[in-house]
Amino acid sequence: MSVVTLQLGQCGNQIGFEVFDTLFSDSHCSQIFCSKKENEAYLASCMERFFREEESGVPVARAVLVDMEPKVINQTLSKAAQSGRWKYGQHACFCQKQGSGNNWAYGYSVHGPRHQESIMNLIQKEVEKCDSLSGFFIIMSMAGGTGSGLGTFITQNLQDQFSNSLRMNQIIWPYGTGEVIVQNYNSILTLSHLYRSSDALLVHENDAIHKICAKLMNIKQISFRDINQVVAHQLGSVFQPTYSAEGSSHYRRNPLGDLMENLVPHPEFKMLGVRNIPQMSENSLAYSAFTWAGLLKHLRQMLISNAKMEEGINWKVRPPSSRLPALDKPFVSQELHFNTSIANLLILRGKEVHSADLGGFKEPALYTSWLKPANAFHVWKTQRGFRKYEKSAALVSNSQFLVKPLDRIVGRAWNMFASKAYLHQYTKFGVQEEDFLDSFTLLEQVIASYRSL
Amino acid sequence: MARWRRRVRGAAALPEAVAALSRALPAAPSPETFRRAKFDRPEAAAALWSLLARVLSALPAPAVPASLGPEARWVKAALRAQGYQRRALWELPEDGSRGSRELLLALSWLLARGPLLEQLLAQTRVQLGDRMPAFQCELPARPGPAAPSVAPEGPLDVRLVQWLMGTLRLRWQGLMCSQQEHAALLSKIHMFTRGCHGDCSLHHLSVVETEALRDPESGRQLLQALESENARLEAAMHWRGSQLVYWQWLDTILDICPAGAPTPASPPACLPRIPKRGVDEWELLERDLQGLQEELREAAEPRRAAWEARVDGQGQGPQWSRSRQAVREAVSQALASLQQSWEEGGIPAQPLGPHRLVRSEDGMLSSQGLRATEVISLLRSQEACLEALLCQLQEQCRRELARLAGTLPGLVWIPAPGR
């Protein structure tokens, strides 16, 4: 089943390109650690999901590119076409010459309705070229104007027009010390609206990715391209094909649907994060060897101590010894800095994947009291290695990891709102104070729900 | 001389009949098993227990839960559910070591009772065409209150219920998606193989046929499956012609059975357990029915009185009787359609047997078979019925919840906003 990707704004388009490039190059990778026949099935599965065939023979990404400025889209299109290996569809992009001025309200209330028909037409055309549509993958940032405002508007439209298809929003969480003054306003408006119209919010924090680039990849001058490539690597390790069941040799047909079913069936808990292990520059890869036991032990500790990478993990954090029902023990888990999970999806790729011992992830202490590990923990496997990694693991988890950052953003936005700073820029484009209040209420509810796990 | 020859022919007919029967049955028991069973030899018991298990599980209702323990116990329960009443069978040990004669009698009882061989053959039929997916579901007879479900152990967190509901919804969406994908791919195959089929009324190949052509190994397997099915069908035909001699032989077996009353003097070891819940539901249903009758009477009487009062004011005459006739006809038609929609969900009985999906050009409509448009409109009307039923049930649930919330003091009831 196919996934149609929507790349929105500067951030969305740049990341989207890296994602497709990663998926393509991994599928055609030479070092695979499995049989040739298996590799062919892997390649076919990935191609069918994210690309389509055209007469020219060059695979075309199933994507629609949207931005209010032409520069980034043109760069993206030409980079893809230059490689000669894959490309974007000829008429798959929509851009204007106007920009959104980092104003969520402008993107949502002005650009949205104005260009709704054209954009939805493009999406419809792309959907018609799929045999069957699993859902939409919408890549956007939270802090700017186009990605956040227009992205939210489009997601709502997708909910209306394609109500039977799934929607996953890939959101870039801005730097804490970001440049955009109103990024907190943009963020809370985006998150609160998306919570109602999206099925899952997969969040990548710029700060965390930045640290990964610095510490693990040893990059001296970190550019946005480096950040985007790390994000693309993580997304690729989640969405590349995996076996449909334990012991099966067929690849899963609907990873988007399966992922959502495993992690976000509850309407109040939709925030997902990804952790990856190992993560390093390609030069170091040749000199490293790993065991599943070591990888999983680190990944587990990363999960429970809310670490974003395998360096600097706090090994002192331990699961609580007894897990009382949440109502009896509010906020204690916060004091222990223990990251409680609701549900986890572990994805293992590489050699001897069936021998990996998963007991550490099945302990009830890791999870909230009302969901047992049988329902909360899932694992996907394939023997085919990912991007030359002999063994690699990715963990998509629905846990408390975003409570603190979210609280911070809500707090800052509230301070600005209370002093009515910059509000007129939003109210003049149709976003009233009530909309802000609604957003605050919804997000406070989300924070409270996650805290009481 | 002639009589001797006839007797020899008669003697030869029995082994042939038994051989035909054993070839037609699934898992082909050897004819020797039947002969041994006549003399109640223990070696034949195991084979007959498994044969009966196999045969009984292929029969339609009533279903017996599979977790009943050893195979022998399950077979007894299933036979009991089918209505078999011979006491000697209940008394057989459950380790499956004895009782081949009784088992042979039970098997023959099943054979005599209904079209057993035909049912078994229909189950294992080799499908060559693409089948229409089965959409039928049963409408509940009356929208009543939801049956009380098993009480969960311990306090239940509502978040878990919400989680599970969400999982169900997503799984349902995924299923619809796969169905759509399946239909799209099937359509592609049908389009690409247009004109390839030898049979002109089937305009294209099915998936099985395409696969057989594409991959010689699967073609070989298909051929083997068809050949073995043919062999079983031939055996069944042969059996039909020669079975009289088998029943005569069974009479002789019954004669040598130890005298025992065929009806059970004491209840068999495994009775179906009628759950107490069933009795409660029955009483609930009865009360519901009485309540409904009351309601109908209260609603109908004043209306009837008002109508009669109006009618009394009307004049008589031919015009009046004609209009009354027309009204009567309209009412009886409306009643009939209402009744039909209650009983059958609006769908007339579909012809039995699987339907092969065939895509044909416009204008080339074959006389037999269902048209897709007909099936679609029937399904749509059933969908409308079910939606109405769902709304009714939801409304009932809402009222019940509001009533329950009203009984708890200090509880503030905020219903969720509709989407």
CSV table of N, CA and C in Angstrom, one decimal, chain A residues 153-223:
chain,number,residue,atom,x,y,z
A,153,PHE,N,-3.7,23.6,8.1
A,153,PHE,CA,-4.9,23.7,7.2
A,153,PHE,C,-5.0,22.5,6.3
A,154,ILE,N,-3.9,22.1,5.7
A,154,ILE,CA,-4.0,21.0,4.7
A,154,ILE,C,-4.4,19.7,5.4
A,155,THR,N,-3.8,19.5,6.6
A,155,THR,CA,-4.1,18.3,7.3
A,155,THR,C,-5.6,18.2,7.6
A,156,GLN,N,-6.1,19.4,8.0
A,156,GLN,CA,-7.6,19.4,8.3
A,156,GLN,C,-8.4,19.0,7.0
A,157,ASN,N,-7.9,19.5,5.9
A,157,ASN,CA,-8.6,19.2,4.6
A,157,ASN,C,-8.5,17.7,4.3
A,158,LEU,N,-7.3,17.2,4.6
A,158,LEU,CA,-7.1,15.8,4.3
A,158,LEU,C,-8.1,14.9,5.2
A,159,GLN,N,-8.3,15.4,6.4
A,159,GLN,CA,-9.2,14.7,7.3
A,159,GLN,C,-10.6,14.7,6.7
A,160,ASP,N,-11.0,15.9,6.1
A,160,ASP,CA,-12.4,16.0,5.5
A,160,ASP,C,-12.5,15.2,4.2
A,161,GLN,N,-11.5,15.3,3.4
A,161,GLN,CA,-11.6,14.7,2.0
A,161,GLN,C,-11.3,13.3,2.0
A,162,PHE,N,-10.3,12.9,2.8
A,162,PHE,CA,-9.8,11.5,2.7
A,162,PHE,C,-10.0,10.9,4.1
A,163,SER,N,-11.2,10.9,4.6
A,163,SER,CA,-11.5,10.5,6.0
A,163,SER,C,-11.1,9.1,6.3
A,164,ASN,N,-11.0,8.2,5.3
A,164,ASN,CA,-10.7,6.8,5.5
A,164,ASN,C,-9.2,6.6,5.5
A,165,SER,N,-8.4,7.6,5.2
A,165,SER,CA,-6.9,7.4,5.1
A,165,SER,C,-6.3,7.9,6.4
A,166,LEU,N,-5.1,7.4,6.7
A,166,LEU,CA,-4.4,7.8,7.9
A,166,LEU,C,-3.6,9.1,7.6
A,167,ARG,N,-3.3,9.8,8.7
A,167,ARG,CA,-2.5,11.0,8.6
A,167,ARG,C,-1.4,11.0,9.7
A,168,MET,N,-0.2,11.0,9.2
A,168,MET,CA,0.9,11.1,10.2
A,168,MET,C,1.7,12.4,9.9
A,169,ASN,N,1.8,13.2,10.9
A,169,ASN,CA,2.5,14.5,10.7
A,169,ASN,C,3.9,14.4,11.3
A,170,GLN,N,4.9,14.6,10.5
A,170,GLN,CA,6.3,14.6,11.0
A,170,GLN,C,6.6,16.1,11.3
A,171,ILE,N,6.8,16.3,12.6
A,171,ILE,CA,6.9,17.7,13.1
A,171,ILE,C,8.4,18.0,13.6
A,172,ILE,N,8.9,19.1,13.1
A,172,ILE,CA,10.2,19.5,13.6
A,172,ILE,C,10.0,20.5,14.7
A,173,TRP,N,10.5,20.1,15.9
A,173,TRP,CA,10.4,20.9,17.1
A,173,TRP,C,11.6,21.9,17.0
A,174,PRO,N,11.3,23.2,17.2
A,174,PRO,CA,12.3,24.2,16.9
A,174,PRO,C,13.4,24.2,18.1
A,175,TYR,N,14.5,24.8,17.8
A,175,TYR,CA,15.5,25.0,18.8
A,175,TYR,C,14.9,25.8,20.0
A,176,GLY,N,15.4,25.4,21.2
A,176,GLY,CA,14.9,26.2,22.3
A,176,GLY,C,15.2,27.6,22.2
A,177,THR,N,16.4,27.9,21.7
A,177,THR,CA,16.8,29.3,21.5
A,177,THR,C,16.7,29.7,20.0
A,178,GLY,N,15.5,29.4,19.5
A,178,GLY,CA,15.3,29.7,18.1
A,178,GLY,C,15.2,31.1,17.7
A,179,GLU,N,15.3,31.4,16.4
A,179,GLU,CA,15.4,32.8,16.0
A,179,GLU,C,14.1,33.4,15.8
A,180,VAL,N,13.0,32.6,15.6
A,180,VAL,CA,11.7,33.2,15.4
A,180,VAL,C,11.1,33.6,16.7
A,181,ILE,N,10.7,34.9,16.8
A,181,ILE,CA,10.2,35.3,18.1
A,181,ILE,C,8.9,34.7,18.5
A,182,VAL,N,8.0,34.5,17.4
A,182,VAL,CA,6.7,34.0,17.7
A,182,VAL,C,6.6,32.5,17.5
A,183,GLN,N,7.8,31.9,17.6
A,183,GLN,CA,7.7,30.4,17.3
A,183,GLN,C,6.9,29.7,18.4
A,184,ASN,N,6.8,30.2,19.6
A,184,ASN,CA,6.0,29.5,20.6
A,184,ASN,C,4.5,29.6,20.2
A,185,TYR,N,4.1,30.8,19.8
A,185,TYR,CA,2.7,30.9,19.3
A,185,TYR,C,2.4,29.9,18.2
A,186,ASN,N,3.3,29.9,17.2
A,186,ASN,CA,3.1,29.1,16.1
A,186,ASN,C,3.0,27.6,16.5
A,187,SER,N,3.9,27.3,17.5
A,187,SER,CA,4.0,25.9,17.9
A,187,SER,C,2.7,25.4,18.6
A,188,ILE,N,2.2,26.3,19.5
A,188,ILE,CA,1.0,25.8,20.2
A,188,ILE,C,-0.2,25.8,19.3
A,189,LEU,N,-0.3,26.7,18.4
A,189,LEU,CA,-1.4,26.7,17.5
A,189,LEU,C,-1.4,25.4,16.6
A,190,THR,N,-0.2,25.1,16.1
A,190,THR,CA,0.0,23.9,15.3
A,190,THR,C,-0.4,22.7,16.1
A,191,LEU,N,0.2,22.5,17.2
A,191,LEU,CA,0.0,21.3,18.0
A,191,LEU,C,-1.4,21.1,18.3
A,192,SER,N,-2.1,22.1,18.8
A,192,SER,CA,-3.5,21.9,19.3
A,192,SER,C,-4.4,21.6,18.1
A,193,HIS,N,-4.2,22.3,17.0
A,193,HIS,CA,-5.0,22.0,15.8
A,193,HIS,C,-4.7,20.6,15.3
A,194,LEU,N,-3.5,20.2,15.2
A,194,LEU,CA,-3.1,18.9,14.7
A,194,LEU,C,-3.6,17.8,15.6
A,195,TYR,N,-3.7,18.1,16.9
A,195,TYR,CA,-4.1,17.0,17.8
A,195,TYR,C,-5.5,16.6,17.4
A,196,ARG,N,-6.3,17.5,16.8
A,196,ARG,CA,-7.7,17.1,16.5
A,196,ARG,C,-7.8,16.5,15.1
A,197,SER,N,-6.9,16.9,14.2
A,197,SER,CA,-7.1,16.4,12.8
A,197,SER,C,-6.0,15.4,12.4
A,198,SER,N,-5.0,15.1,13.1
A,198,SER,CA,-4.0,14.2,12.7
A,198,SER,C,-4.2,12.9,13.6
A,199,ASP,N,-3.6,11.8,13.0
A,199,ASP,CA,-3.7,10.5,13.8
A,199,ASP,C,-2.5,10.3,14.6
A,200,ALA,N,-1.3,10.8,14.2
A,200,ALA,CA,-0.1,10.6,14.9
A,200,ALA,C,0.8,11.8,14.7
A,201,LEU,N,1.5,12.3,15.7
A,201,LEU,CA,2.5,13.4,15.6
A,201,LEU,C,3.9,12.8,15.9
A,202,LEU,N,4.7,12.6,14.9
A,202,LEU,CA,6.0,12.1,15.1
A,202,LEU,C,7.0,13.3,15.2
A,203,VAL,N,7.6,13.5,16.4
A,203,VAL,CA,8.3,14.7,16.7
A,203,VAL,C,9.8,14.5,16.6
A,204,HIS,N,10.5,15.4,16.0
A,204,HIS,CA,12.0,15.4,16.0
A,204,HIS,C,12.4,16.7,16.6
A,205,GLU,N,13.2,16.7,17.6
A,205,GLU,CA,13.6,18.0,18.2
A,205,GLU,C,15.0,18.4,17.6
A,206,ASN,N,15.0,19.6,17.2
A,206,ASN,CA,16.3,20.1,16.6
A,206,ASN,C,17.5,20.1,17.5
A,207,ASP,N,17.2,20.4,18.8
A,207,ASP,CA,18.3,20.4,19.8
A,207,ASP,C,18.9,19.0,19.9
A,208,ALA,N,18.0,18.0,19.9
A,208,ALA,CA,18.5,16.6,20.1
A,208,ALA,C,19.3,16.1,18.9
A,209,ILE,N,18.7,16.5,17.7
A,209,ILE,CA,19.4,16.0,16.5
A,209,ILE,C,20.8,16.8,16.4
A,210,HIS,N,20.8,18.0,16.8
A,210,HIS,CA,22.0,18.8,16.8
A,210,HIS,C,23.1,18.1,17.6
A,211,LYS,N,22.7,17.6,18.8
A,211,LYS,CA,23.7,16.9,19.7
A,211,LYS,C,24.2,15.6,19.0
A,212,ILE,N,23.3,14.9,18.4
A,212,ILE,CA,23.7,13.7,17.7
A,212,ILE,C,24.7,14.0,16.7
A,213,CYS,N,24.5,15.1,15.9
A,213,CYS,CA,25.5,15.4,14.9
A,213,CYS,C,26.8,15.8,15.5
A,214,ALA,N,26.8,16.5,16.6
A,214,ALA,CA,28.0,17.0,17.2
A,214,ALA,C,28.8,15.8,17.9
A,215,LYS,N,28.1,15.0,18.7
A,215,LYS,CA,28.8,14.0,19.5
A,215,LYS,C,29.0,12.7,18.8
A,216,LEU,N,28.0,12.3,18.0
A,216,LEU,CA,28.1,11.0,17.4
A,216,LEU,C,28.8,11.0,16.0
A,217,MET,N,28.4,12.0,15.3
A,217,MET,CA,28.8,12.0,13.9
A,217,MET,C,30.1,12.8,13.8
A,218,ASN,N,30.5,13.5,14.8
A,218,ASN,CA,31.7,14.3,14.8
A,218,ASN,C,31.7,15.3,13.7
A,219,ILE,N,30.6,16.0,13.5
A,219,ILE,CA,30.6,17.0,12.5
A,219,ILE,C,30.9,18.3,13.1
A,220,LYS,N,31.9,19.1,12.6
A,220,LYS,CA,32.3,20.3,13.2
A,220,LYS,C,31.4,21.4,12.9
A,221,GLN,N,31.1,21.7,11.6
A,221,GLN,CA,30.2,22.8,11.3
A,221,GLN,C,28.9,22.1,10.9
A,222,ILE,N,27.9,22.2,11.8
A,222,ILE,CA,26.7,21.5,11.6
A,222,ILE,C,25.7,22.3,10.8
A,223,SER,N,25.4,21.8,9.6
A,223,SER,CA,24.5,22.6,8.7
A,223,SER,C,23.1,21.9,8.8
